[in-house]
Coordinates of C-alpha atoms in Angstrom, one line a residue:
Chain A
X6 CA 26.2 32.1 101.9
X7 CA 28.2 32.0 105.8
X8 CA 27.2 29.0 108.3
X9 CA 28.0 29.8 111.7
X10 CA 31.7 28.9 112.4
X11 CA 31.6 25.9 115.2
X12 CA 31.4 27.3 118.4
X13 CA 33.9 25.8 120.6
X14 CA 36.9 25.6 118.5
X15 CA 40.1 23.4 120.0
X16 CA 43.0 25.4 121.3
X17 CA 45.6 23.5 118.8
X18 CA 45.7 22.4 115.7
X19 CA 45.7 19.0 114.5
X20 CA 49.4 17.5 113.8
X21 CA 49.0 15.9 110.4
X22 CA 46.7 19.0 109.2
X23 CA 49.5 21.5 110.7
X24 CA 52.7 19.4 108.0
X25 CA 49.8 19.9 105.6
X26 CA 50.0 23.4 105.3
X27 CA 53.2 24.0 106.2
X28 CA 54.1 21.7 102.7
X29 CA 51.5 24.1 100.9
X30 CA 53.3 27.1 102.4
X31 CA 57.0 25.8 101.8
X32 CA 55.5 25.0 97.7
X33 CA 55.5 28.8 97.4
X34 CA 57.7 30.2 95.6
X35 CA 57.5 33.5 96.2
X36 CA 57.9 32.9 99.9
X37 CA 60.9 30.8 99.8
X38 CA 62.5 33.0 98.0
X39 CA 62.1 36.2 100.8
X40 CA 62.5 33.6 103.1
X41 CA 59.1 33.4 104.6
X42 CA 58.4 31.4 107.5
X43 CA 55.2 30.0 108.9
X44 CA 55.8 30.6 112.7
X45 CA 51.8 29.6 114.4
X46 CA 49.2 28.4 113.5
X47 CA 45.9 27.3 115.5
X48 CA 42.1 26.6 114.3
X49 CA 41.1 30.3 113.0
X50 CA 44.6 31.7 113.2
X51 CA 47.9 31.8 111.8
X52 CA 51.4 33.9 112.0
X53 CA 53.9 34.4 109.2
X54 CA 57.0 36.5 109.4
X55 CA 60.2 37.0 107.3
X56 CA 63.2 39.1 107.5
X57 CA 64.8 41.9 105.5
X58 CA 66.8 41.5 102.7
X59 CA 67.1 43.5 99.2
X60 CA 64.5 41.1 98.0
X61 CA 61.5 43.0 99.9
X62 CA 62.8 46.2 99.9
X63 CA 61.3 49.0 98.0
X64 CA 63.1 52.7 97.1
X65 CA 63.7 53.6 100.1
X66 CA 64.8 50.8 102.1
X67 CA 61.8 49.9 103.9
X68 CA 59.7 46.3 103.1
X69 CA 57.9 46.9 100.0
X70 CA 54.0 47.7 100.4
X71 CA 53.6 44.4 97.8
X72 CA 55.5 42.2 100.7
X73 CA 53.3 43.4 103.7
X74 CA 50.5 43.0 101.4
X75 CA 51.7 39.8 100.2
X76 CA 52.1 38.7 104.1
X77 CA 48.8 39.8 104.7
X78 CA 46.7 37.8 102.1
X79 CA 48.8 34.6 102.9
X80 CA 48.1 34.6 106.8
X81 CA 44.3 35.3 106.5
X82 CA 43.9 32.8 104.0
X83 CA 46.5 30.2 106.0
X84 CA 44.3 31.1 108.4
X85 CA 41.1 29.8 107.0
X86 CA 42.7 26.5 105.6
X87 CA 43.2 25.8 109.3
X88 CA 39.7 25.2 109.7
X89 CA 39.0 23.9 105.6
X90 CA 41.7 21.5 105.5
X91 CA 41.6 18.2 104.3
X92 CA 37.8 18.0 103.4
X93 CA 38.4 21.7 101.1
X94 CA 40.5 24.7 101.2
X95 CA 40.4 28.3 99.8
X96 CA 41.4 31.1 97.4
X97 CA 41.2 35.0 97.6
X98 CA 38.3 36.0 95.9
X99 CA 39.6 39.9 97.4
X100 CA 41.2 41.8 100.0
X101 CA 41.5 45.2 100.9
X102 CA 44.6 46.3 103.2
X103 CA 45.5 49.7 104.5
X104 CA 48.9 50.7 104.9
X105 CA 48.9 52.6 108.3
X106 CA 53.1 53.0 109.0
X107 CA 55.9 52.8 106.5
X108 CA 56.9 49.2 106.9
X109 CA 61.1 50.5 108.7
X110 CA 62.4 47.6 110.6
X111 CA 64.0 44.2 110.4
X112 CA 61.1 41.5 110.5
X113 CA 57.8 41.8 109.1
X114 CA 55.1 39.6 111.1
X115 CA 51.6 38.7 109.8
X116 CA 48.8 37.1 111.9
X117 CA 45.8 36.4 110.1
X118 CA 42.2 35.4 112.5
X119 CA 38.5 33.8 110.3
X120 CA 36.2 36.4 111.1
X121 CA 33.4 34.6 109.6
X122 CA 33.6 31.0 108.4
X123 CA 30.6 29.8 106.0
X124 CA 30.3 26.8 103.0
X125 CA 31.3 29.4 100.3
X126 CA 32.7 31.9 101.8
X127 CA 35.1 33.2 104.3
X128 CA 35.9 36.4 105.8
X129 CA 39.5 36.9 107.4
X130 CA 41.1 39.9 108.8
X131 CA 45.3 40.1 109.0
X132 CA 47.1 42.8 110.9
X133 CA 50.9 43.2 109.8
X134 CA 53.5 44.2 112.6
X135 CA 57.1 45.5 111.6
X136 CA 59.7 44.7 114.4
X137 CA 62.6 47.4 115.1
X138 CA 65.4 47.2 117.6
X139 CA 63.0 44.3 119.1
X140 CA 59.9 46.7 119.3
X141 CA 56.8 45.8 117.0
X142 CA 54.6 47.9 115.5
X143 CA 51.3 47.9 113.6
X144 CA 52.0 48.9 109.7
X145 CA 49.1 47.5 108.0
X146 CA 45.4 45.8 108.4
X147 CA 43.5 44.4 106.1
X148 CA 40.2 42.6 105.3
X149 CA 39.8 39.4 103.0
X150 CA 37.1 37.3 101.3
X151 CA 38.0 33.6 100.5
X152 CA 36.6 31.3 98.5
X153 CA 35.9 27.7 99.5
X154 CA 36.6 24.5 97.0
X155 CA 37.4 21.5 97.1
X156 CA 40.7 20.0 98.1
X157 CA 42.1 17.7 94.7
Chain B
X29 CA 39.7 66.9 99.7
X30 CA 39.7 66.3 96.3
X31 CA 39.9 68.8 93.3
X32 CA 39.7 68.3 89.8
X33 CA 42.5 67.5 87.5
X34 CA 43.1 69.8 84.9
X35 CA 41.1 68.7 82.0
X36 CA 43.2 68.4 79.4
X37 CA 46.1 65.6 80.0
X38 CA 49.0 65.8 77.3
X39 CA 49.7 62.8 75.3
X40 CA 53.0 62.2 76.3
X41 CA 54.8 62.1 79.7
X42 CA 58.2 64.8 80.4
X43 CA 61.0 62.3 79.4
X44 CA 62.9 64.3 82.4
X45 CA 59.7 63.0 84.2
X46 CA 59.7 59.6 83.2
X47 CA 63.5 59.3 83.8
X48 CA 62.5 59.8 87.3
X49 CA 59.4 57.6 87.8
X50 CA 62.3 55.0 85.7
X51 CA 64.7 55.4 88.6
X52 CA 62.5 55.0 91.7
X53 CA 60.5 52.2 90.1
X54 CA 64.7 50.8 89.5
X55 CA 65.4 51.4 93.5
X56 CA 62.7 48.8 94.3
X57 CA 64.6 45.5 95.4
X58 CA 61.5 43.4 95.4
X59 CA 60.2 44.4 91.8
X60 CA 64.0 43.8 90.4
X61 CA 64.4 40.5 92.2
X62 CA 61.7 39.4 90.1
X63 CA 63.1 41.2 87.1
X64 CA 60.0 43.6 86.7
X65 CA 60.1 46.1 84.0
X66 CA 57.9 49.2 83.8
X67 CA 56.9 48.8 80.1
X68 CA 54.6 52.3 79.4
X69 CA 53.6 55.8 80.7
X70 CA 51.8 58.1 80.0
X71 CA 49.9 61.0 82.2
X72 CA 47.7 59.7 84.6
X73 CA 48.5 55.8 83.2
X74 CA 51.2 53.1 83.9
X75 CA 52.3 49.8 82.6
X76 CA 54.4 47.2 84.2
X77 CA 55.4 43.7 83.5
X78 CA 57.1 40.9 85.0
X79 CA 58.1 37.5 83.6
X80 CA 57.5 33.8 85.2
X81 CA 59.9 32.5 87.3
X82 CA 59.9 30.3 90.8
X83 CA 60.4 33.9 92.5
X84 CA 56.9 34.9 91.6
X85 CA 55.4 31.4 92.0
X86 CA 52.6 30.0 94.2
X87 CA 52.2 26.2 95.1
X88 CA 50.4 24.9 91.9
X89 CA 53.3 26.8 89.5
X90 CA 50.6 29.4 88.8
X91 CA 51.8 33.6 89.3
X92 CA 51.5 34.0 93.1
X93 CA 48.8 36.1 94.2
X94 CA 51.0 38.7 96.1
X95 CA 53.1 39.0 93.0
X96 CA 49.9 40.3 91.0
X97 CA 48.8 42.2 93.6
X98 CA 52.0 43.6 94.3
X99 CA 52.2 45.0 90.3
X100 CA 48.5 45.7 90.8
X101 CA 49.5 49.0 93.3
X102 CA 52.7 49.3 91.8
X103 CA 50.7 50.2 88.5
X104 CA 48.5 52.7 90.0
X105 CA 51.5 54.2 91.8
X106 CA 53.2 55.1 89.7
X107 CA 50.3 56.1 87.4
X108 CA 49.1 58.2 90.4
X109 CA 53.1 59.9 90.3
X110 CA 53.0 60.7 86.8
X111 CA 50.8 63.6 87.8
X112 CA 52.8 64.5 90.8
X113 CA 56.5 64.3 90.3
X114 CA 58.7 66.4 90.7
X115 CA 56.3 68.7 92.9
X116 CA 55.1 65.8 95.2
X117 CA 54.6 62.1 95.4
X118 CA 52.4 59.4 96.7
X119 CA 52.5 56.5 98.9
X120 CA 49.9 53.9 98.9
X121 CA 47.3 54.6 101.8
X122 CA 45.1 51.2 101.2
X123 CA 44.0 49.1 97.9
X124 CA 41.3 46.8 97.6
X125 CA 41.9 44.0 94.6
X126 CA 40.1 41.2 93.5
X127 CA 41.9 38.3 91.7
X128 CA 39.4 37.3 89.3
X129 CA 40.9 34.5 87.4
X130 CA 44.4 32.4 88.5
X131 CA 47.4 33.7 87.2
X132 CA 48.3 30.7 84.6
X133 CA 50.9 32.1 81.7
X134 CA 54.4 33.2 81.3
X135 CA 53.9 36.8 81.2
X136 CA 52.0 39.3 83.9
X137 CA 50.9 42.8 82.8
X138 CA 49.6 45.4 85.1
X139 CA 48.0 48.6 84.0
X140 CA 47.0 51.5 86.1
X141 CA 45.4 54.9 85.6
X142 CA 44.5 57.5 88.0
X143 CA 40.2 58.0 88.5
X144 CA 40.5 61.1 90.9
X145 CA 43.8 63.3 91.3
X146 CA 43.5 65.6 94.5
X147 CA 45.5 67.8 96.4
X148 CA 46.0 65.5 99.4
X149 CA 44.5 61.9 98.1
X150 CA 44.5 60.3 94.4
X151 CA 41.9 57.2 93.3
X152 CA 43.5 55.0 91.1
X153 CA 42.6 51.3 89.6
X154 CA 44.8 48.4 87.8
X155 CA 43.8 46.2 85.8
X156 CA 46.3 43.2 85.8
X157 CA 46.2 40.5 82.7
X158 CA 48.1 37.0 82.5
X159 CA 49.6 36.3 78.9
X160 CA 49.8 32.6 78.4
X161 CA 50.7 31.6 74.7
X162 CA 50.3 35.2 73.8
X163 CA 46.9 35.6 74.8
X164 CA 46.2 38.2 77.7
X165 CA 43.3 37.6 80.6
X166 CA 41.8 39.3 83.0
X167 CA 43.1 38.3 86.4
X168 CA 42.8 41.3 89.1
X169 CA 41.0 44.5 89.0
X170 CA 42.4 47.1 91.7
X171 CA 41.1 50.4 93.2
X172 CA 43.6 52.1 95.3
X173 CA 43.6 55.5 97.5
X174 CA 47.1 56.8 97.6
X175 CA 48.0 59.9 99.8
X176 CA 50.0 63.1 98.3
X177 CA 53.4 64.1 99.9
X178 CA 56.0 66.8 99.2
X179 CA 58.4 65.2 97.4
X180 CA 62.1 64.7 99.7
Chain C
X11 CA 35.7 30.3 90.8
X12 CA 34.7 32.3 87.5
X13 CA 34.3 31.4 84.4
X14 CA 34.4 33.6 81.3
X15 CA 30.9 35.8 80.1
X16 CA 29.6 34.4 77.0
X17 CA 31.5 36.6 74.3
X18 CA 28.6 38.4 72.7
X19 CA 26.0 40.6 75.0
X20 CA 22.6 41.4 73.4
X21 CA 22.5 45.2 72.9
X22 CA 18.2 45.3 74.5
X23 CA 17.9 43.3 77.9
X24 CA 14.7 40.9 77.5
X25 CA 11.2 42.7 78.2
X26 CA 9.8 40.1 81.1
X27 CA 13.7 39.9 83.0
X28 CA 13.4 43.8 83.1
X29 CA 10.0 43.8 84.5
X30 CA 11.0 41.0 87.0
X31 CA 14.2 42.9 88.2
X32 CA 11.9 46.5 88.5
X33 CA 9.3 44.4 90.3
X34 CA 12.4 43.3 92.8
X35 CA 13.5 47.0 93.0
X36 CA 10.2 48.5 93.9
X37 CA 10.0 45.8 96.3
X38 CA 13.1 47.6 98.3
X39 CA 11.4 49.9 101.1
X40 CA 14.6 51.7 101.5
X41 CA 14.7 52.5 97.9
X42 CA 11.1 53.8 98.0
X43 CA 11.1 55.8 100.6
X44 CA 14.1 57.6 98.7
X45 CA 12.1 57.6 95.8
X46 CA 14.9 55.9 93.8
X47 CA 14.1 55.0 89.8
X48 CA 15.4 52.4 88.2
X49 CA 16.2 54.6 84.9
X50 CA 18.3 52.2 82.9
X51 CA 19.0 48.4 82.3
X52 CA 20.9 46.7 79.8
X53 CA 22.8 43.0 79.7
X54 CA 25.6 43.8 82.6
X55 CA 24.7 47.5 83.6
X56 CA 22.2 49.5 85.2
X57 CA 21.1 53.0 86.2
X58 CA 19.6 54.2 89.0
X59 CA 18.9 57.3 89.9
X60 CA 16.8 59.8 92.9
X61 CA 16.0 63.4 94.0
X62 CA 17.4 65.0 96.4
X63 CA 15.4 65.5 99.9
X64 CA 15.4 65.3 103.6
X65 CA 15.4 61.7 103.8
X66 CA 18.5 61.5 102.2
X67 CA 20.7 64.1 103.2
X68 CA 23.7 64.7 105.7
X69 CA 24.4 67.7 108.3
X70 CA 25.8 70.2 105.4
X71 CA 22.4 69.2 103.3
X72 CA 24.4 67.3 101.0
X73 CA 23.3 63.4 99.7
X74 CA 24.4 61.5 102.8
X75 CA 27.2 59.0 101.8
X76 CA 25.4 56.0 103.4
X77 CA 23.0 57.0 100.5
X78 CA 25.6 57.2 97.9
X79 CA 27.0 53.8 99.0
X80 CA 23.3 52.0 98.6
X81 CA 22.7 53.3 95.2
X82 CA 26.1 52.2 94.1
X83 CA 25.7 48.7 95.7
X84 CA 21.9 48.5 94.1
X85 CA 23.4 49.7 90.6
X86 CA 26.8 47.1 90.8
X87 CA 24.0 44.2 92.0
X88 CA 20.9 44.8 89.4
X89 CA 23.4 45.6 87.0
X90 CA 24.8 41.3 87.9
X91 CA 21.1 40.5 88.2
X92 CA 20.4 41.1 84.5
X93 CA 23.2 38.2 83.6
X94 CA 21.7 36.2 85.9
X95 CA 17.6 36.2 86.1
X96 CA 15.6 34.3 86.0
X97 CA 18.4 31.2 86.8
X98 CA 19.8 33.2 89.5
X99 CA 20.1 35.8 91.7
X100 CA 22.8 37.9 93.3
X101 CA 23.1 38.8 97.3
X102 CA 26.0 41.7 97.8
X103 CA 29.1 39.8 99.6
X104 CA 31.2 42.8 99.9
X105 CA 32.2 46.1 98.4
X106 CA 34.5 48.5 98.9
X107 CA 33.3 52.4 97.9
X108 CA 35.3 55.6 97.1
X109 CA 33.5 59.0 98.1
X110 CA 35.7 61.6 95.7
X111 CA 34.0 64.1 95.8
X112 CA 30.8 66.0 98.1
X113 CA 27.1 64.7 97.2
X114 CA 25.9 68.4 96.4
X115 CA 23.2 69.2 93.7
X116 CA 19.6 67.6 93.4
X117 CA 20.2 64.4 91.4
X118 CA 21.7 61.2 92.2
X119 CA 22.8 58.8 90.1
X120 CA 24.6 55.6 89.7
X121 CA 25.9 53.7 87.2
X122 CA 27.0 49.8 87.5
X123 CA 28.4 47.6 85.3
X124 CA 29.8 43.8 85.3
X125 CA 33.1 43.1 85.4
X126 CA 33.7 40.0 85.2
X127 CA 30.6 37.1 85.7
X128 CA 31.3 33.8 87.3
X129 CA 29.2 30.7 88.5
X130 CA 29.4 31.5 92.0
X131 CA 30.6 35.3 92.0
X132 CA 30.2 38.3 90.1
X133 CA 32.5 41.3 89.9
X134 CA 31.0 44.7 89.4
X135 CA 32.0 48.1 89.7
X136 CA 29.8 51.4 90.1
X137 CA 30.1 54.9 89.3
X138 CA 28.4 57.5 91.0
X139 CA 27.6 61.3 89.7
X140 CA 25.8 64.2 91.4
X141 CA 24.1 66.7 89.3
X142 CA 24.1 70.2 90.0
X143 CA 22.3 73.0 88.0
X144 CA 22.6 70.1 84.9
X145 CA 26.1 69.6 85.3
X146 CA 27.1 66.1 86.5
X147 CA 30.3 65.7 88.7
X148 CA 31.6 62.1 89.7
X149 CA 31.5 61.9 93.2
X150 CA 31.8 58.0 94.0
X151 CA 33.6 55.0 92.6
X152 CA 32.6 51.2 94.0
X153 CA 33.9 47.6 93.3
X154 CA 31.6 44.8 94.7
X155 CA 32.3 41.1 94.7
X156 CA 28.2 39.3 94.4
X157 CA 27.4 35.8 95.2
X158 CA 25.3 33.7 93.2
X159 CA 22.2 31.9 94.2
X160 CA 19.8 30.0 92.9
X161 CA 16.5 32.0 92.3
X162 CA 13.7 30.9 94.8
Chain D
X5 CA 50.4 60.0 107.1
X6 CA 49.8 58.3 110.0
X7 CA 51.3 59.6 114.0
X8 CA 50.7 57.6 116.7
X9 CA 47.4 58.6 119.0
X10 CA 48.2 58.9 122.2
X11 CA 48.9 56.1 124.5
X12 CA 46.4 56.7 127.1
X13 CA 42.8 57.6 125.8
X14 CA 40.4 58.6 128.8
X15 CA 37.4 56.3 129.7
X16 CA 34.8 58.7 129.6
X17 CA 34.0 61.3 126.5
X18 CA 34.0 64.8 127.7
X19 CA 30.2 66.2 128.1
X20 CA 31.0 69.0 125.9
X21 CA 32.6 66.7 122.8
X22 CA 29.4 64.4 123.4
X23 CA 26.8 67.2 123.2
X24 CA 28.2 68.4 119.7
X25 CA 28.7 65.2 118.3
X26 CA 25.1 64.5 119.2
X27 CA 24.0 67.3 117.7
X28 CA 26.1 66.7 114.6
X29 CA 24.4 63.1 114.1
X30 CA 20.7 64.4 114.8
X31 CA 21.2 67.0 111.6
X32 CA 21.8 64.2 109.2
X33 CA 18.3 63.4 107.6
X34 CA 18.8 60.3 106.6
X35 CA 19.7 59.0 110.1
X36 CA 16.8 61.0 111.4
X37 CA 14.4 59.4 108.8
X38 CA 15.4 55.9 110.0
X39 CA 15.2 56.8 113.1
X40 CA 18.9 55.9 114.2
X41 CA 20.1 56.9 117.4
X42 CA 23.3 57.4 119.0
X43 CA 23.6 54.8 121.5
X44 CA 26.9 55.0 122.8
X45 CA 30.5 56.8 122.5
X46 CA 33.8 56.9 124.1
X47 CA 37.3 57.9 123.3
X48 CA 37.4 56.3 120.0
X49 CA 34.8 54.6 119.7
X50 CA 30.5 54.7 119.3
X51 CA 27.7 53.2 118.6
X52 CA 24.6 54.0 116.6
X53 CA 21.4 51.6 116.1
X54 CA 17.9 51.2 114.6
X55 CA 14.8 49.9 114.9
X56 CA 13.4 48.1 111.4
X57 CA 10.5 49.6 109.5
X58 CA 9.8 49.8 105.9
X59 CA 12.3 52.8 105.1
X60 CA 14.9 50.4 106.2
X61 CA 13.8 47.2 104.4
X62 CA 14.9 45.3 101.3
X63 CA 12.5 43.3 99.1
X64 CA 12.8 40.3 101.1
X65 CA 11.5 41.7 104.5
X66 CA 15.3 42.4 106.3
X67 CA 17.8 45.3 106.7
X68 CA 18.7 46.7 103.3
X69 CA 22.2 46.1 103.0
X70 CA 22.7 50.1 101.6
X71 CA 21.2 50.7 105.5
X72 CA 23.7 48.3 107.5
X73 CA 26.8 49.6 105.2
X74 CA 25.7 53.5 106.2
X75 CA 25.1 52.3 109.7
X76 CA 29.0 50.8 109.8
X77 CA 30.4 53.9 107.9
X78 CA 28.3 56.3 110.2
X79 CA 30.0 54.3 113.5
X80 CA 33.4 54.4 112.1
X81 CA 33.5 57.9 111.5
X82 CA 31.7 59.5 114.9
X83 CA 34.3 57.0 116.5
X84 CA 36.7 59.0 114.5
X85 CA 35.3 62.3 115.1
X86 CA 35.3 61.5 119.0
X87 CA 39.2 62.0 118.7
X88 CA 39.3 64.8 116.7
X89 CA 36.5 67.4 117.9
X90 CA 36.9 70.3 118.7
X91 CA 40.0 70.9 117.1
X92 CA 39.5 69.3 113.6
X93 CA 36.2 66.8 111.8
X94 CA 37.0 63.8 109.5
X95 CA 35.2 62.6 106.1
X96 CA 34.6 59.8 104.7
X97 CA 37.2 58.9 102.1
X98 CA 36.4 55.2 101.7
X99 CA 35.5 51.9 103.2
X100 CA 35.0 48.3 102.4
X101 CA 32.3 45.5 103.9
X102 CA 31.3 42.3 103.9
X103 CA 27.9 41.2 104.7
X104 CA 28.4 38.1 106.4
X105 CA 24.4 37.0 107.2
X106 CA 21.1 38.3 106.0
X107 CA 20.0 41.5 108.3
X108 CA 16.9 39.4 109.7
X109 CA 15.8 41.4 112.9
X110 CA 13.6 43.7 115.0
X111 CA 17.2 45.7 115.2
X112 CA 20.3 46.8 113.7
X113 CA 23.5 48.0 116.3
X114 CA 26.5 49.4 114.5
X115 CA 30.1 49.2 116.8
X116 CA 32.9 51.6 115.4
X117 CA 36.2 52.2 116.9
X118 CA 39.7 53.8 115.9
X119 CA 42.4 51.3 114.4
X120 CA 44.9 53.7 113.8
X121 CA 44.5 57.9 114.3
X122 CA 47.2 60.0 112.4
X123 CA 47.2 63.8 111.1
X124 CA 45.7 63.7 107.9
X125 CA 44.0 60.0 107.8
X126 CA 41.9 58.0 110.7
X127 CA 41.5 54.0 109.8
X128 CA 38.6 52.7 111.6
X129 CA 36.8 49.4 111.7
X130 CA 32.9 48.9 112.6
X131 CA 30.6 45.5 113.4
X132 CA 26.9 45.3 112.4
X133 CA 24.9 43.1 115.2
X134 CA 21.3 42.5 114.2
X135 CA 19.2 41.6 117.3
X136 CA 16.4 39.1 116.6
X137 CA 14.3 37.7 119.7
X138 CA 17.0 39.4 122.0
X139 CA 19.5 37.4 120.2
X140 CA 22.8 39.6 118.2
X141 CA 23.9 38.1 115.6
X142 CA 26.6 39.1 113.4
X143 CA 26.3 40.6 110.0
X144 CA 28.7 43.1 108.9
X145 CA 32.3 43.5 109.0
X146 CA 33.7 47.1 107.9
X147 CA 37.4 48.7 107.1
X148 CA 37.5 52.6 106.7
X149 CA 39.6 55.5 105.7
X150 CA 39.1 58.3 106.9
X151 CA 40.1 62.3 106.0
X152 CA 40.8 64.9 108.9
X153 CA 39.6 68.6 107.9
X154 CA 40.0 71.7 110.1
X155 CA 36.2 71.9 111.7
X156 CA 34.5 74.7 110.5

């Protein structure tokens, strides 16, 4: 169900493919309202962050395990449109993310990689950072399968 | 790492207990930004619910998939807590969920039960349904390990 | 990606689909050489089940967990195979496996059922139980996204 | 549940560690039957391949998919255990994989290493390479939890 990804992918992505996503990403309501921004992208790759507010906090004033794990999902599957886009694109069939540090800080940052890019199927990875007093560090990593169909 | 839960689960929850579980799930910024409500316990079980709105909305007006996800480990959380509090608690060491069909409806509903309670780690699973025109459908199923603390 | 199972399941799974899925199974080296049985089929589950031995045990002479995890993947897939035969076939795209408990006694067994049957993927789940001196005790819990392919 | 391991992890695993890890891996039948050996391990991280046979095969000629997931959960966890012997052992708790390509080969090479090492849970990751005319290719991707225990 995977073909083998091109080998030699280009070091930037395309302009017009690049405002393509990013009007996808600012469509999201959910995002816009924690105030997510979409801060890199190349082919295979792509970085989201946001800053703290009420809005993604949880109980005890940390970014809510739903947020990083909302981050997550977005930036491994922003990350496969990169290299869908405009012939298809993708939805998560599943991911799996484990929570490694309590998510204390000011800025959550996502960045999504393809680990495996086939017709069907794609398999992304994320690792969520959570920046404090300008120091980032690694609260959560997860694992993704995406589904490919066509674009309308 | 595990031991067995005693066998036989009362009916009904400690209402001092679920006055608790009421107030933490009330501290979480992110689930009352989009006006979540936890809508059932019982030991070992939880339900939550959340109502449409652009805060919990993905590109094509659907539920965002973070939202449901979100509620997904919120559900088994909390269910995972009902067999805890006020000895210890649980945070969310990783979940694993697969969004099964798109979240299309006005109303999301996320129910979780516990499949393993431990001394140090609890399994739990969700099961999260979309009501649209008061029909509910499957659209995640969620298995979850959550890790036992004493409670602050 | 999915679409919805056909409402009503037949109760008996079809004589020549059961003898071409147990043809497939003793087809499986691994399996064989485990001595796994395929002791239950019907529309959406299966059983499987083995003995306990050498070949399949760790350093405490327990069932390894590498063993646990393929009978729980084979159940979760034959279990999609009986939906789908003799259309289609299922390969395993991912799953995601829960040891809860040690693999000690001298019977294996494992129990998957359908979730949730698309076109394209298939969402199972397994249970796993070790039986000791008659007395079976869960000790694994599995959810497995399967892709569909067209039977060669 | 998680501390930080320590910044600076030697290059080399000490002799001693090595021998009783070793000696760990060669009591687990099922390794043993596959004929799996322990090809590499460092602070953090080992390897372990296979040579195909029949014990190891599914009904279409190639690595059984049960045999590359116990492969990537075996890797993952001696990686584990390479940072935590003498002192304390870890378990399995669970892990998730995709099979990204058919295991078509003369032989299977699983990669583990250490994402994250706390007190109470390890999270490692693991590749599966198979090797085909001198060729890796490849064709698993695993996430893992792991549990520490005092070693016996």
């Amino acid at each position: 169900m995977y073909q083998d990804a091109t080998s030699a992918v280009p070091a930037a992505l395309d302009h017009t493919l690049a405002l393509t996503l990013l009007q996808s990403f600012n469509g999201q309501g959910a995002l816009m309202a924690w105030n997510a921004k979409l801060t890199g992208m190349t082919p295979g790759t792509c970085e989201i962050s946001l800053p703290y507010s009420d809005a993604v906090s949880q109980q005890h004033g940390y970014f809510h395990g739903g947020v990083i794990g909302t981050l997550a999902d977005a930036a491994g599957g922003y990350a496969a449109n990169t290299l869908l886009i405009p012939v298809s694109e993708c939805l998560t069939a599943e991911y799996k993310i484990n929570i490694v540090a309590p998510g204390i800080g000011d800025t959550l940052i996502a960045r999504g990689k393809v680990l495996k890019s086939g017709k069907t199927l794609v398999v992304s990875s994320a690792e969520v950072f959570v920046v404090n007093q300008g120091q980032e560090k690694l609260c959560a990593i997860m694992q993704q399968t995406l589904f490919v169909i066509a674009k309308k």
